[in-house]
Amino acid sequence: MADKDMAKQVKWWKSAVIYQIYPRSFADSNGDGIGDLQGIISKLEYLETLGIDAIWLSPVCRSPQDDHGYDISDYQDIDPMFGTLQDMETLIAEAKRHHIRIIMDLVLNHSSDEHFWFQEAKKSRENPYHDYYVWRDGTEGEFPNDMRAAFGGSAWEWVPEVQQYYFHQFSVKQPDLNWDNPKLRLEIYNMINWWIEKGVGGFRLDVIDQIAKEPDKRITANGPRLHEFLRELSRETFQKADLVTVGETWGATTELAKLYSNPDNSELSMVFQFEHICLDQIPGKEKWDLAPLPFLKLKEVFERWQTQLYGEGWNSLFWNNHDLPRIVSRWGNDEKYWAESAKMLAILLHGMQGTPYIYQGEELGMTNICYEIEEYRDIETLNIYRERLEKGYTKEEIMRSLYARSRDNARTPMQWSDGENAGFTAGEPWIKVNPNYREINVAKQIGDEDSIFSCYQKLIRLRKEYSVFVDGIFRMLCRDHEAVFAYTRENDDYRLLVICNFFDKPTANPLEKPEESAKLLICNYGDTVWSTTLRPYEARMYMEDKRR
Ligand code: GLC
Ligand code: CA
């Protein structure tokens, strides 16, 4: 194929839908209570039925599991808890048979303190690996500065052997890697190329905007050398194959996103940014300080990303991941309008431009959990509980924050059936199953045309059927409406219309009835005639074929 045609060809990941698996909580094959690779292999058929194109696999490399795999001690081996390297190769091959690619989670900002590099690095300042990490001189008890780690406490940890502090943006067991060191960068590239040769379909890059830190200037995200590093990384690895790469970039603006995801492929395929997620975060406060969700702001943020990135970058479309509370418990209604609101949120998101991500269980409308404090497992949750108790918060206040924000909301076991432990394990699950598994589970939804699962399945199918999902121009409708989120997407051939009532009250329909020729693609109520009233959480998607 001539280069020109190649360039014109639409990248596969633009029409793809990606499914995220948090392996510990997905499917356990051997009864030890922890999900594993064989468990995933046994569910590939389920995923093919759903229709997804790729799996983003949260980390499965060898790890002491301080942050559940986001602390890697060997990038080229699989943690025995999840299986073997052989299992990983089987997963890649079997997934391929089901037309699914495997996207590895690369944690390149930090390693585990149990990684060989760090074990060496802390031995002496002269050790060849010392400079793989970020050190500062000092005296014990006097931190280089007052920077804090994301999981609580100082970002600096003293090592007596070298009489220095090392820098860690996350837990003490996650020392930050020093990207200024070209030798470290080369080791990373070799490791990535080794995975590419194993046939993975791409990579998700954990907190990639934080690799170019400059702690002396208190810079963590978006450091001055970040894009230089990313371009080198991409050139030395990703560009050698037809891969998808997605960067976790918490603080990206649309301008920065155009650098990260420039269509010239010099850095990454797309960003995974959180502006639409962080709307209820009060500036200067922590995520545990709860605030109401601002609907008009949500519309503003989506519109800005949809319009400003058009033709100049590529975004991820997501509501959930392993760090976030369940969307149906957040913007939706996990009681009376559970199914309606879960479907509405899906329909709204899947009509937009970008690559949709479905986080395990989202396709069933899985909800948040209220555990006893002893039942939480997440390091961030347990740390903040302790920290806030010390600061004088009441237990009730803290628990309210955990119910709303704990990462464990996303990490309850996948609900496969109404059998014991939701069919997740034959043993004792590592974290308690959500008791609502009797009502919310795969077995109950998979053959039911009216289920949330079927709604997701249909949305995935539609994305492949109509080009307008990939390249249509976004236009917001009734921008200032306080309850309705409506927009169109349009290309030469089609005009897509999406209209959603975001709340639990009926509201007057602000739009004119679409043309007779427009086809109703999907709706979350059985009775589908156009009406001047939108029912609670009502969502509709219409397609007009302009060539007719
Ligand atoms: C990312 C991951 C999160 C992890 C953190 C540190 O935000 O999604 O789970 O704790 O990075 O690696
Ligand atoms: Ca297991």
Coordinates of C-alpha atoms in Angstrom, one line a residue, residues 181-365:
N181 CA 19.0 9.1 33.1
P182 CA 19.4 7.8 29.5
K183 CA 20.5 4.4 30.7
L184 CA 17.2 3.9 32.5
R185 CA 15.3 5.0 29.4
L186 CA 17.1 2.5 27.3
E187 CA 16.3 -0.3 29.7
I188 CA 12.7 0.7 29.5
Y189 CA 12.6 0.7 25.7
N190 CA 14.2 -2.8 25.6
M191 CA 11.6 -4.1 28.0
I192 CA 8.7 -2.6 25.9
N193 CA 10.1 -4.0 22.7
W194 CA 10.3 -7.4 24.3
W195 CA 6.5 -7.1 25.0
I196 CA 5.8 -5.9 21.5
E197 CA 7.5 -9.0 20.2
K198 CA 5.2 -11.1 22.3
G199 CA 2.4 -9.8 20.2
V200 CA 0.6 -7.3 22.5
G201 CA -1.8 -4.9 20.9
G202 CA -0.7 -1.8 22.7
F203 CA 0.0 -0.1 26.0
R204 CA -1.7 2.0 28.6
L205 CA 0.8 4.3 30.2
D206 CA 0.2 4.8 33.9
V207 CA 0.5 8.4 35.2
I208 CA 2.7 9.1 32.1
D209 CA 2.5 12.9 32.6
Q210 CA 4.4 12.5 35.8
I211 CA 7.6 10.9 34.5
A212 CA 9.5 14.2 33.9
K213 CA 9.3 15.4 37.5
E214 CA 11.5 18.1 38.9
P215 CA 11.0 17.9 42.7
D216 CA 13.3 20.9 43.4
K217 CA 10.9 23.0 41.5
R218 CA 8.0 21.1 42.9
I219 CA 7.0 19.9 39.4
T220 CA 5.3 16.5 39.2
A221 CA 3.0 16.5 36.2
N222 CA 3.9 18.0 32.8
G223 CA 7.6 18.6 33.5
P224 CA 9.7 20.6 31.0
R225 CA 11.2 17.4 29.4
L226 CA 8.0 15.4 29.2
H227 CA 7.2 15.6 25.5
E228 CA 10.9 15.1 24.6
F229 CA 10.8 11.9 26.6
L230 CA 7.5 10.8 25.1
R231 CA 8.7 11.4 21.5
E232 CA 11.9 9.4 22.2
L233 CA 9.9 6.6 23.8
S234 CA 7.5 6.4 20.9
R235 CA 10.2 6.5 18.3
E236 CA 12.2 3.7 20.0
T237 CA 9.3 1.4 20.7
F238 CA 5.6 2.0 19.7
Q239 CA 6.2 3.3 16.2
K240 CA 7.7 0.0 15.2
A241 CA 4.3 -1.7 15.2
D242 CA 0.6 -1.0 14.7
L243 CA -0.2 -0.4 18.3
V244 CA -2.6 1.6 20.3
T245 CA -1.1 3.7 23.1
V246 CA -3.1 5.6 25.7
G247 CA -1.6 7.9 28.3
E248 CA -3.1 8.4 31.7
T249 CA -2.9 12.2 31.9
W250 CA -4.8 13.5 34.9
G251 CA -4.0 17.2 34.3
A252 CA -4.1 17.4 30.5
T253 CA -5.7 20.4 28.9
T254 CA -7.0 20.3 25.3
E255 CA -3.8 22.1 24.3
L256 CA -1.6 19.5 26.0
A257 CA -3.7 16.7 24.6
K258 CA -2.9 17.9 21.1
L259 CA 0.8 17.3 21.8
Y260 CA 0.3 13.9 23.4
S261 CA -2.1 12.6 20.7
N262 CA -1.0 14.4 17.6
P263 CA -2.2 12.6 14.6
D264 CA 1.4 12.5 13.3
N265 CA 1.8 9.6 15.8
S266 CA 4.9 11.2 17.4
E267 CA 3.8 10.5 20.9
L268 CA 0.7 8.5 21.8
S269 CA -2.5 7.4 20.1
M270 CA -4.7 9.1 22.7
V271 CA -5.1 10.7 26.1
F272 CA -7.1 9.4 29.0
Q273 CA -7.9 12.6 30.8
F274 CA -10.2 13.3 33.8
E275 CA -11.6 16.8 33.4
H276 CA -15.2 15.4 33.2
I277 CA -14.5 13.2 36.2
C278 CA -13.0 15.8 38.5
L279 CA -15.8 18.4 38.3
D280 CA -16.9 17.9 41.9
Q281 CA -13.4 18.3 43.2
I282 CA -13.0 21.5 45.1
P283 CA -9.8 23.3 44.1
G284 CA -7.2 23.1 46.9
K285 CA -9.1 20.3 48.6
E286 CA -8.8 16.5 48.4
K287 CA -11.0 14.1 46.5
W288 CA -12.5 13.0 49.8
D289 CA -14.1 16.4 50.3
L290 CA -17.4 15.9 48.8
A291 CA -19.3 18.5 46.7
P292 CA -22.3 18.4 44.4
L293 CA -22.0 17.4 40.7
P294 CA -22.4 20.4 38.4
F295 CA -24.4 19.4 35.3
L296 CA -23.8 22.5 33.2
K297 CA -20.1 22.2 33.9
L298 CA -20.2 18.6 32.7
K299 CA -21.7 19.7 29.4
E300 CA -19.2 22.5 29.0
V301 CA -16.3 20.2 29.5
F302 CA -17.5 17.5 27.1
E303 CA -18.3 20.2 24.5
R304 CA -14.8 21.7 24.8
W305 CA -13.0 18.4 24.4
Q306 CA -15.2 17.3 21.6
T307 CA -14.7 20.5 19.6
Q308 CA -11.2 21.4 20.4
L309 CA -9.6 18.0 19.7
Y310 CA -11.5 17.5 16.4
G311 CA -8.9 16.6 13.8
E312 CA -6.0 17.5 16.1
G313 CA -5.9 14.8 18.7
W314 CA -7.8 11.9 20.1
N315 CA -9.5 11.3 23.4
S316 CA -10.7 8.4 25.4
L317 CA -14.4 8.2 26.4
F318 CA -14.9 6.8 29.8
W319 CA -16.9 7.0 33.0
N320 CA -15.1 4.4 35.0
N321 CA -11.9 2.7 35.7
H322 CA -10.3 0.9 38.6
D323 CA -9.6 4.1 40.5
L324 CA -13.1 5.6 40.2
P325 CA -16.5 5.1 41.8
R326 CA -19.2 3.4 39.7
I327 CA -20.9 5.8 37.3
V328 CA -24.4 4.6 38.0
S329 CA -23.9 5.4 41.6
R330 CA -22.5 8.8 40.7
W331 CA -24.3 10.5 37.9
G332 CA -27.0 7.9 37.7
N333 CA -29.4 6.4 40.2
D334 CA -28.5 3.0 41.6
E335 CA -32.0 2.5 43.0
K336 CA -35.3 3.3 41.4
Y337 CA -33.9 4.2 37.9
W338 CA -30.9 1.9 38.0
A339 CA -31.3 0.4 34.5
E340 CA -32.6 3.5 32.8
S341 CA -29.8 5.7 34.2
A342 CA -27.0 3.2 33.5
K343 CA -28.2 2.9 29.8
M344 CA -28.6 6.7 29.5
L345 CA -25.0 7.2 30.6
A346 CA -23.8 4.6 28.1
I347 CA -25.8 6.1 25.2
L348 CA -24.6 9.6 26.0
L349 CA -20.9 8.6 26.1
H350 CA -20.9 6.2 23.1
G351 CA -22.2 8.7 20.7
M352 CA -19.3 11.0 21.1
Q353 CA -15.9 11.2 19.3
G354 CA -13.1 9.2 20.9
T355 CA -12.4 5.6 21.9
P356 CA -14.9 4.2 24.4
Y357 CA -13.6 2.3 27.4
I358 CA -15.9 0.0 29.4
Y359 CA -14.7 -1.0 32.8
Q360 CA -15.5 -4.5 33.9
G361 CA -19.0 -4.7 35.3
E362 CA -20.0 -1.3 33.9
E363 CA -21.8 -3.2 31.1
L364 CA -24.0 -4.7 33.9
G365 CA -24.6 -1.5 35.8

